[in-house]
PDB file of C-alpha atoms and ligand atoms in Angstrom:
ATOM      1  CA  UNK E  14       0.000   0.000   0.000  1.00 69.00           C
ATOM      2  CA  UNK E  15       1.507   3.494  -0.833  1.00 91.00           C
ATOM      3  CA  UNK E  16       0.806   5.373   2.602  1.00 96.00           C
ATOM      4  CA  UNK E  17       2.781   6.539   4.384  1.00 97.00           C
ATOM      5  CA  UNK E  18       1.559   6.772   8.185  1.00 97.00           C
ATOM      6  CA  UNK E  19       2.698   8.466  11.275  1.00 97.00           C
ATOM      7  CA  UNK E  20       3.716   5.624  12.368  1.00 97.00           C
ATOM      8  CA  UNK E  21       6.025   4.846   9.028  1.00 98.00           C
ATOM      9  CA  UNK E  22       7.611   8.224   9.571  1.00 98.00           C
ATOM     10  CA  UNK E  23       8.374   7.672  13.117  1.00 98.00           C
ATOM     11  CA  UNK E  24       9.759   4.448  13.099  1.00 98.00           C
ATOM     12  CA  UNK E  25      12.201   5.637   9.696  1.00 98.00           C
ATOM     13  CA  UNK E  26      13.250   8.362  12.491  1.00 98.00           C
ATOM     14  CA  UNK E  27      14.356   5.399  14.388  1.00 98.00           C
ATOM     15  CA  UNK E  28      15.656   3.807  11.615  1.00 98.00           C
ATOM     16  CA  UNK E  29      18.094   6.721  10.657  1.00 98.00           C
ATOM     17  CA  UNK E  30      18.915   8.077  14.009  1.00 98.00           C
ATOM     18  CA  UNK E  31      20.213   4.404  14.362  1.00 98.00           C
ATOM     19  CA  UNK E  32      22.297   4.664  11.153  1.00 98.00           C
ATOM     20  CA  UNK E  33      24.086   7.568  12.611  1.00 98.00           C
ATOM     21  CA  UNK E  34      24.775   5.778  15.282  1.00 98.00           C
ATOM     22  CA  UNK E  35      26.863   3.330  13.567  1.00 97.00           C
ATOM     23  CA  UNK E  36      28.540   5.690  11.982  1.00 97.00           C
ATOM     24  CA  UNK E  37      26.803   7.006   8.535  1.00 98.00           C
ATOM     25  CA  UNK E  38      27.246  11.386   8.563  1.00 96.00           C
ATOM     26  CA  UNK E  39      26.490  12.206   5.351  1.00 98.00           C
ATOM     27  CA  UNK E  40      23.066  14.779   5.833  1.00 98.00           C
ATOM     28  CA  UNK E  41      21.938  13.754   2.075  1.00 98.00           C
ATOM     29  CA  UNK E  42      21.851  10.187   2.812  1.00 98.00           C
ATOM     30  CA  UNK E  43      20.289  10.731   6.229  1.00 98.00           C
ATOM     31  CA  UNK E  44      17.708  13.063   4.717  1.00 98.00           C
ATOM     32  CA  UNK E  45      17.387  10.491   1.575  1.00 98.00           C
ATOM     33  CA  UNK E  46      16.684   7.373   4.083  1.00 98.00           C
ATOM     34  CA  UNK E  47      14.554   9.715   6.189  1.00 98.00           C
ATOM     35  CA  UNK E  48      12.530  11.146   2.884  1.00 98.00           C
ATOM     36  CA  UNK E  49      12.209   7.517   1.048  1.00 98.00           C
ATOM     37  CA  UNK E  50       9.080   5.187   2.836  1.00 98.00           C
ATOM     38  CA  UNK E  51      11.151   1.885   2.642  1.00 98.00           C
ATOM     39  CA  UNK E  52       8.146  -0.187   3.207  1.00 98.00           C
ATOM     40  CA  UNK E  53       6.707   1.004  -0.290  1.00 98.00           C
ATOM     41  CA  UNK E  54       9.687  -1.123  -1.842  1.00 98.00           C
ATOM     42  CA  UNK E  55       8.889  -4.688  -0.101  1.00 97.00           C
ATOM     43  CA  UNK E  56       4.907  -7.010   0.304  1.00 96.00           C
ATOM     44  CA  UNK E  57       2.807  -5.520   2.399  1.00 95.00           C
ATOM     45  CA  UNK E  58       3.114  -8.844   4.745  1.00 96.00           C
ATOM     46  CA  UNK E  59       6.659  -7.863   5.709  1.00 97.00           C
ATOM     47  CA  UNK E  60       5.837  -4.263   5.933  1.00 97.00           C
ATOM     48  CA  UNK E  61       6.304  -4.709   9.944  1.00 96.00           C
ATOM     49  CA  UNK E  62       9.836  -5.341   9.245  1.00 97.00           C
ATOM     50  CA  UNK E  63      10.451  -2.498   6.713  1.00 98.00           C
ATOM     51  CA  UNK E  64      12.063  -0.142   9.343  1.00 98.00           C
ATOM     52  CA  UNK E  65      14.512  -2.664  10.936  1.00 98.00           C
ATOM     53  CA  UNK E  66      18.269  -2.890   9.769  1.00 98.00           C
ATOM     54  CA  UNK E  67      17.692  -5.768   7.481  1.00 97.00           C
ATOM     55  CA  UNK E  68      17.722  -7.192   4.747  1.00 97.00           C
ATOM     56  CA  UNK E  69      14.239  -8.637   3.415  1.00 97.00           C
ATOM     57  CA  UNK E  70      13.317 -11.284   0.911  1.00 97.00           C
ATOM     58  CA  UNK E  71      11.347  -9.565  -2.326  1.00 97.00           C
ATOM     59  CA  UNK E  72      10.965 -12.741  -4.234  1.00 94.00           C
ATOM     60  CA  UNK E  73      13.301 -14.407  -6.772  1.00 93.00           C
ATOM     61  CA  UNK E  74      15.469 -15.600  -4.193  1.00 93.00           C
ATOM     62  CA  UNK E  75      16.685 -11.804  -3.828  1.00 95.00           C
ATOM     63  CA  UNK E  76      16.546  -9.372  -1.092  1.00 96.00           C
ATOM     64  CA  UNK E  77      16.363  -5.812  -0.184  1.00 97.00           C
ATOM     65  CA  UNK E  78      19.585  -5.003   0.895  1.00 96.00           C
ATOM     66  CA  UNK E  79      20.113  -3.760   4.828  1.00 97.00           C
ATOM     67  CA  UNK E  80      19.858   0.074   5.396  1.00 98.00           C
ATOM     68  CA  UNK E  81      22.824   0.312   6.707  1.00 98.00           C
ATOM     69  CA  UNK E  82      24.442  -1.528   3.258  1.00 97.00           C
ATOM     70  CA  UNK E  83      22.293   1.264   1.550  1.00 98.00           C
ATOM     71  CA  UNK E  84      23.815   3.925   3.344  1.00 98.00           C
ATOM     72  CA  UNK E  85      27.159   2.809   3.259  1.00 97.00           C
ATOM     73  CA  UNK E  86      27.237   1.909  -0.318  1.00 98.00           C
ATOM     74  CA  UNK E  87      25.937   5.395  -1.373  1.00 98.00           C
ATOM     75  CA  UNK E  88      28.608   7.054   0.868  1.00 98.00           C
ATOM     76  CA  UNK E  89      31.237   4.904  -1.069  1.00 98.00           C
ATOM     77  CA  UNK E  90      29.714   6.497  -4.031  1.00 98.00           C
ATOM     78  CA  UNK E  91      30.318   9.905  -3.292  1.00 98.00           C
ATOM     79  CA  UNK E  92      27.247  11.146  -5.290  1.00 98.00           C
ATOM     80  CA  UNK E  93      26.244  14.698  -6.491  1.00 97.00           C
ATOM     81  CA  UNK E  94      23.133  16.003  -7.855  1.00 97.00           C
ATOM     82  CA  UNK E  95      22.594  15.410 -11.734  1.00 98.00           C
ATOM     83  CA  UNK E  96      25.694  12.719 -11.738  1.00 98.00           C
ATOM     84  CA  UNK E  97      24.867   9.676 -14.101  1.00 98.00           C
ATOM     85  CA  UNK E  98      24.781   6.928 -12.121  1.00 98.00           C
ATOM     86  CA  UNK E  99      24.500   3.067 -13.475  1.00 98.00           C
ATOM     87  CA  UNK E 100      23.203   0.745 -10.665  1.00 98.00           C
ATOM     88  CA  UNK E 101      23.798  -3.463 -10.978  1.00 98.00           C
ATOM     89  CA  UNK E 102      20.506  -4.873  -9.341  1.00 98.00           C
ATOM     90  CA  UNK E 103      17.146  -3.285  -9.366  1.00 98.00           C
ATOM     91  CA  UNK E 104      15.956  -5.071  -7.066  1.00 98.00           C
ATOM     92  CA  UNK E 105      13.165  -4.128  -5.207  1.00 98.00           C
ATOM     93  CA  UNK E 106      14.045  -0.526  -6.352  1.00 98.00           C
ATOM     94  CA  UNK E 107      14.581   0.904  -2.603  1.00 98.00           C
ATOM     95  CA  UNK E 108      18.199   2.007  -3.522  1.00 98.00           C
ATOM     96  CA  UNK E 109      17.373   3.454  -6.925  1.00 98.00           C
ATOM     97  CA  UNK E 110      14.226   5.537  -5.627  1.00 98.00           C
ATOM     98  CA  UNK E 111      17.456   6.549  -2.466  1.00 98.00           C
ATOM     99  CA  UNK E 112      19.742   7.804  -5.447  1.00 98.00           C
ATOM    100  CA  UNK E 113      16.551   9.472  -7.356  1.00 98.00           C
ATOM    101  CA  UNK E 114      15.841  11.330  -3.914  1.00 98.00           C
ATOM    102  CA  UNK E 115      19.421  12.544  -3.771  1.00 98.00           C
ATOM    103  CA  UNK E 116      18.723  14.206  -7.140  1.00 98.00           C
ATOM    104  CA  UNK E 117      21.221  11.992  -9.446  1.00 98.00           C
ATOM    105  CA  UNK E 118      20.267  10.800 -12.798  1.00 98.00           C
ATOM    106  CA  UNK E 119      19.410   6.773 -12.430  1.00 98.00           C
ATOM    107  CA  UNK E 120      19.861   3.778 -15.242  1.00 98.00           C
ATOM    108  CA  UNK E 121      19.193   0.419 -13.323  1.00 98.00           C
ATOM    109  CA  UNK E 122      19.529  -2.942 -14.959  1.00 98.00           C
ATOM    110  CA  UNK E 123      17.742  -5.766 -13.222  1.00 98.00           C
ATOM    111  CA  UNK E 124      18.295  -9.755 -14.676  1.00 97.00           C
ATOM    112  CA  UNK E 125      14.923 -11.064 -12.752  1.00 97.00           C
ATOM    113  CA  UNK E 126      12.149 -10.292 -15.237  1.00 96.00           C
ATOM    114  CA  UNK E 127       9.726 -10.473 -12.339  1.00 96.00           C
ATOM    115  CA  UNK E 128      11.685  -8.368 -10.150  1.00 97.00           C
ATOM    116  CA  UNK E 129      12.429  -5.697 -13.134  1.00 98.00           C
ATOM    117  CA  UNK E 130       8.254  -5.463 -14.164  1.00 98.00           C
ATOM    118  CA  UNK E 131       7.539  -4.586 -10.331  1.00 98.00           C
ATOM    119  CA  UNK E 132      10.633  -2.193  -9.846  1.00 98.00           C
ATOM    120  CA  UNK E 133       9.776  -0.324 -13.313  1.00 98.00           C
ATOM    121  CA  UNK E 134       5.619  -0.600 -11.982  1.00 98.00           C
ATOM    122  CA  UNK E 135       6.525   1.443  -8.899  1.00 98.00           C
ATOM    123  CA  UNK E 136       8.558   4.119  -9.948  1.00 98.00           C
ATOM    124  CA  UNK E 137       5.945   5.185 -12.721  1.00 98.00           C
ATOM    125  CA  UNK E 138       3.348   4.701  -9.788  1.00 97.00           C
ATOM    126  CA  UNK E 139       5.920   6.898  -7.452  1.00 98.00           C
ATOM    127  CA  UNK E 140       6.769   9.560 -10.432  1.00 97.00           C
ATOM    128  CA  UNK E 141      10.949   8.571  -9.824  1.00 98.00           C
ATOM    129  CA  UNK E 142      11.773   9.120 -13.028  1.00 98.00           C
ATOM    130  CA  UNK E 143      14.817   6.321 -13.245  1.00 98.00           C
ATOM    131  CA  UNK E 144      15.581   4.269 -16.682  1.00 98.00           C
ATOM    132  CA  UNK E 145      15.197   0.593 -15.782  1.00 98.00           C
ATOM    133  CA  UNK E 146      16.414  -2.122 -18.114  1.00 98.00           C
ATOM    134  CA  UNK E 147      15.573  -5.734 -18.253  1.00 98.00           C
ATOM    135  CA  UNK E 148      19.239  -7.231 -18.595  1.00 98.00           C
ATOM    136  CA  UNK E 149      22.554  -8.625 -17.397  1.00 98.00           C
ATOM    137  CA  UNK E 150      24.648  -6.379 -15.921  1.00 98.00           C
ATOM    138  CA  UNK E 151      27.645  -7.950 -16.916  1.00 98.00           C
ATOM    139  CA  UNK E 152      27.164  -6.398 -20.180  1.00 98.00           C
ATOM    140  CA  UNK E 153      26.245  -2.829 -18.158  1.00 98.00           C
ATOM    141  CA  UNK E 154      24.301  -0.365 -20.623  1.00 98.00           C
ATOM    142  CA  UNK E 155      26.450   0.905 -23.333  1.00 98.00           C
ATOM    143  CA  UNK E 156      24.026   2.939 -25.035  1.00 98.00           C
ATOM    144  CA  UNK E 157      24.711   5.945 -22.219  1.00 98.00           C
ATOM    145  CA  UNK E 158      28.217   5.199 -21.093  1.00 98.00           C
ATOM    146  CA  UNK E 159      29.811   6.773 -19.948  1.00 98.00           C
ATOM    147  CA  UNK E 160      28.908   6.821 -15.633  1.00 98.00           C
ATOM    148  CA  UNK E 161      30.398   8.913 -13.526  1.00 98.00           C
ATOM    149  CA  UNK E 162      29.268   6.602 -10.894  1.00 98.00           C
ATOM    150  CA  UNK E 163      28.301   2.952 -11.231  1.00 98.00           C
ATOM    151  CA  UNK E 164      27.176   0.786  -8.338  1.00 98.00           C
ATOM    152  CA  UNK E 165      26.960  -3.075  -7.910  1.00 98.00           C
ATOM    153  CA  UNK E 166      24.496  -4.207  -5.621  1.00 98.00           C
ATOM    154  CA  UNK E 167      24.839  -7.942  -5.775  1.00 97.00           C
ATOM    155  CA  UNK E 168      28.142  -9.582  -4.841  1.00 97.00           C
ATOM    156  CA  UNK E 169      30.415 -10.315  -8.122  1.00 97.00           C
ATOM    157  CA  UNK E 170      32.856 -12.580  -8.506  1.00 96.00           C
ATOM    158  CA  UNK E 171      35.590 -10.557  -9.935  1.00 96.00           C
ATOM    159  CA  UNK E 172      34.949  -6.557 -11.397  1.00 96.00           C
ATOM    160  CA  UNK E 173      32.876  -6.897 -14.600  1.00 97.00           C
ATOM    161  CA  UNK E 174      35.097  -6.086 -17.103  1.00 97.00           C
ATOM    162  CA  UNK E 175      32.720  -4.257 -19.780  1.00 98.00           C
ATOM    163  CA  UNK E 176      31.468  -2.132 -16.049  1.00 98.00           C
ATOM    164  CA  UNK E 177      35.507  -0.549 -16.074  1.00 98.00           C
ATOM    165  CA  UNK E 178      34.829   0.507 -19.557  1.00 98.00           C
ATOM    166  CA  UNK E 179      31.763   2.156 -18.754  1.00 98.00           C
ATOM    167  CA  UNK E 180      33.089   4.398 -16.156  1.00 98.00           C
ATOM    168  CA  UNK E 181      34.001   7.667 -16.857  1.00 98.00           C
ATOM    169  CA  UNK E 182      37.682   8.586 -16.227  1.00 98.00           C
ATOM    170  CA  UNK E 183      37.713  10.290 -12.645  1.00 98.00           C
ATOM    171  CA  UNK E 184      34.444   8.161 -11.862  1.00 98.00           C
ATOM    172  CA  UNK E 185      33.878   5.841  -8.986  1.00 98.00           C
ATOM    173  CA  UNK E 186      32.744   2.168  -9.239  1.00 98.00           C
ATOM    174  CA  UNK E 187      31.441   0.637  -5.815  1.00 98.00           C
ATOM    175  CA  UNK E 188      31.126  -3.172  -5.861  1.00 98.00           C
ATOM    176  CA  UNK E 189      30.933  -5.990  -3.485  1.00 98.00           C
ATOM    177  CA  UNK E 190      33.813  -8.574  -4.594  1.00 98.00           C
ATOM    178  CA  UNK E 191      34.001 -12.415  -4.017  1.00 94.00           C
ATOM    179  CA  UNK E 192      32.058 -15.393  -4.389  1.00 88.00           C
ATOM    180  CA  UNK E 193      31.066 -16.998  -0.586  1.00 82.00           C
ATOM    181  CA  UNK E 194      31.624 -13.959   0.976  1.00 88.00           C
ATOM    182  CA  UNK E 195      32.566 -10.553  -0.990  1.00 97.00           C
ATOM    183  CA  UNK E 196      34.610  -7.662   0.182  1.00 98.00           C
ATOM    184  CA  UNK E 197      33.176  -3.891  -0.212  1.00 98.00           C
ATOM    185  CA  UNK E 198      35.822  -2.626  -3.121  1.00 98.00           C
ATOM    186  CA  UNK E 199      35.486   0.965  -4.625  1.00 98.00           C
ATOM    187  CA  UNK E 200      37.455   1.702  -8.040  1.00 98.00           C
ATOM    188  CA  UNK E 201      38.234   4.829  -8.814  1.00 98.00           C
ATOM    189  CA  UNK E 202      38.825   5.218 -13.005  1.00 98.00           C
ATOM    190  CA  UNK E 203      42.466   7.237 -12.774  1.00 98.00           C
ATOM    191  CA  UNK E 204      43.335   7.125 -16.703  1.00 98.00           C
ATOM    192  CA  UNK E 205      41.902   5.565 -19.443  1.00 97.00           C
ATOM    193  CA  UNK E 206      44.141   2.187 -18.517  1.00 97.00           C
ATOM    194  CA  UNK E 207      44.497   2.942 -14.381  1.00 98.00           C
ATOM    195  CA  UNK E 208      42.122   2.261 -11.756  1.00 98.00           C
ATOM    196  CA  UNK E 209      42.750   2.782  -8.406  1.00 98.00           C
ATOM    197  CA  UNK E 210      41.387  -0.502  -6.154  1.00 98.00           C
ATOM    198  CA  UNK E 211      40.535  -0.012  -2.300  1.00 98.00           C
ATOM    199  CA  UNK E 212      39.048  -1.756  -0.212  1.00 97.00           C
ATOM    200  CA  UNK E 213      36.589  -1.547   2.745  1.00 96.00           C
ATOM    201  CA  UNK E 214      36.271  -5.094   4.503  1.00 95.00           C
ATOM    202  CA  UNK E 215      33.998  -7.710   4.563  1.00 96.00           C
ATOM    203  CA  UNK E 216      30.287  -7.954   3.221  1.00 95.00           C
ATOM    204  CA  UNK E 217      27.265 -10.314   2.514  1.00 93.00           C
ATOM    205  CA  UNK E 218      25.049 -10.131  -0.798  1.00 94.00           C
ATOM    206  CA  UNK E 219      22.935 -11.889  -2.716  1.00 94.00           C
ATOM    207  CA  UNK E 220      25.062 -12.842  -5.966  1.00 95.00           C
ATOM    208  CA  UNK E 221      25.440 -11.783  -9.530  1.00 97.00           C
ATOM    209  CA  UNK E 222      24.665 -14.245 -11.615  1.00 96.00           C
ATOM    210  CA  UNK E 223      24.824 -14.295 -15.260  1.00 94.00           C
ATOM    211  CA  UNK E 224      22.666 -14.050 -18.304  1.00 92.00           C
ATOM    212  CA  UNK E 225      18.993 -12.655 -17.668  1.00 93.00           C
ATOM    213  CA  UNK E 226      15.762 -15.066 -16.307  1.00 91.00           C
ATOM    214  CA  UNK E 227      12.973 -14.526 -17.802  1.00 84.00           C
ATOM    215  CA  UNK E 228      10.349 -15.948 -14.934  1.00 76.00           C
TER     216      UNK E 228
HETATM  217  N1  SAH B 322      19.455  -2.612  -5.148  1.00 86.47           N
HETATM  218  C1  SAH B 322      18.502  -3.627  -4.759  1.00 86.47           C
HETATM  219  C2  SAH B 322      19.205  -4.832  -4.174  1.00 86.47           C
HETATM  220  C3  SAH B 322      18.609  -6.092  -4.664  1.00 86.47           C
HETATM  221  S1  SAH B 322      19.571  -7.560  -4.397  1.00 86.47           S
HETATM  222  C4  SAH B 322      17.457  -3.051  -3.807  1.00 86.47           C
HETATM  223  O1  SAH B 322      17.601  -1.911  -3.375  1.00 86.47           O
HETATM  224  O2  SAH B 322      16.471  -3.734  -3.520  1.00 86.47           O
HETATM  225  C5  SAH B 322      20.544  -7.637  -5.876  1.00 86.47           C
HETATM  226  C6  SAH B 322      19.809  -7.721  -7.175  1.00 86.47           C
HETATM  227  O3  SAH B 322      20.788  -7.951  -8.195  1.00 86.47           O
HETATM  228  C7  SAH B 322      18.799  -8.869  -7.315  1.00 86.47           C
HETATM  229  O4  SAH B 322      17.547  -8.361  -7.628  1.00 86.47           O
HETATM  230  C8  SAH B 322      19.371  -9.736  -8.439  1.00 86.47           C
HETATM  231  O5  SAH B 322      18.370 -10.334  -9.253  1.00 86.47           O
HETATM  232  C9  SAH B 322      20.184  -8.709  -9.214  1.00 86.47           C
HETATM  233  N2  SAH B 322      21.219  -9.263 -10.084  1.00 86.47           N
HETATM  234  C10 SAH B 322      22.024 -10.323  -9.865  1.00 86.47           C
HETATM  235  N3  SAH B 322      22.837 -10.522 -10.919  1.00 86.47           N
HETATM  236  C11 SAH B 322      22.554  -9.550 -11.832  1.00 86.47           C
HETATM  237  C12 SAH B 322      23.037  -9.217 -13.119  1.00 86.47           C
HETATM  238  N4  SAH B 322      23.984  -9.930 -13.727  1.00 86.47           N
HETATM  239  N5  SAH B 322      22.503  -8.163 -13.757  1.00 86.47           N
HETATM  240  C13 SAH B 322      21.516  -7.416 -13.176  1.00 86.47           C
HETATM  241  N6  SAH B 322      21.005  -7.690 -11.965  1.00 86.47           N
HETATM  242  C14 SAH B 322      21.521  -8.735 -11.289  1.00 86.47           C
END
């Protein structure tokens, strides 16, 4: 359901005054999480759970990621209004809509078909204008390369190779690398052949997989 209730607000209070608590500062991603009902982006039968750091299943086998992961993700990114930003993993759309409320220009890709029909559904329902596209994001989108910022938000095995090319030079890629267990790795595009690799410990996603399903 797309109300938003008192209580909704109050408990995303909660929800973001805990975030600064472990440690996220940035005011545009507070005031993005705070703006941004999370419980929009998951079944009404989990919406109890919406405003509690974790993630939640959204069908497919795929979840929404944590809040925190959200957060600290988009503070990886270093994101600034009207940037071009390429996100891996639609999902349920919750970090696209985040990215749309911080004012940056959004192309998604999503493999699920299911996943990508409900995403795409609720954006035109929410009036976030953000391109979707029913694909593998291996391949990323070529037809607008190049990103300033591109953003992985399923755990990949190794950095997508046709993703490097796609990133501006001076952009930032933010990815989730490994198989079992990945670690948070942001790439910054130096040159046209140098890329700077750090890396910010360990994580948990769901992973990328390749080639698109269509069910
Ligand atoms: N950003 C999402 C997180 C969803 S979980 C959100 O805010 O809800 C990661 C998503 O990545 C899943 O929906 C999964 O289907 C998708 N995914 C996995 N491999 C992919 C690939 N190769 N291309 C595009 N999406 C992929």
């Amino acid at each position: 359901m797309l109300t938003d209730s008192h209580q909704d607000k109050g408990l995303r209070r909660q929800l973001v005054e805990g975030l600064k608590q472990k440690g996220i500062d940035n005011p545009d991603i507070l005031s993005a999480m705070l703006q941004v009902p999370r419980h929009f982006f998951i079944s009404d039968t989990l919406h109890h759970k919406a405003y509690e750091d974790t993630a939640i299943p959204i069908g497919c086998h795929q979840t929404i990621s944590q809040p925190f992961t959200v957060a600290k993700q988009t503070s990886l990114l270093e994101v600034q209004a009207n940037m071009k930003v390429l996100e891996i993993g639609t999902g349920s759309g919750y970090q696209a809509a985040i990215l749309k409320q911080m004012k940056v220009n959004v192309y998604s890709i999503e493999r699920q078909r299911d996943l990508y029909e409900h995403a795409k559904k609720l954006f035109a329902q929410l009036s976030l204008s953000i391109a979707t596209k029913f694909g593998d994001g291996y391949l990323g989108w070529q037809e607008f390369a190049p990103y300033e910022r591109i953003l992985i938000t399923c755990g990949a095995p190794s950095i997508p190779q046709a993703l490097l090319l796609q990133l501006k030079i001076g952009g930032i890629l933010v990815a989730p690398i490994g198989t079992d267990q990945q670690i948070m790795t942001k790439v910054v595009r130096q040159s046209e052949n140098n890329y700077q690799i750090t890396e910010y410990g360990p994580c948990s996603f769901v992973p990328m997989l390749e080639n698109v399903n269509h069910l």
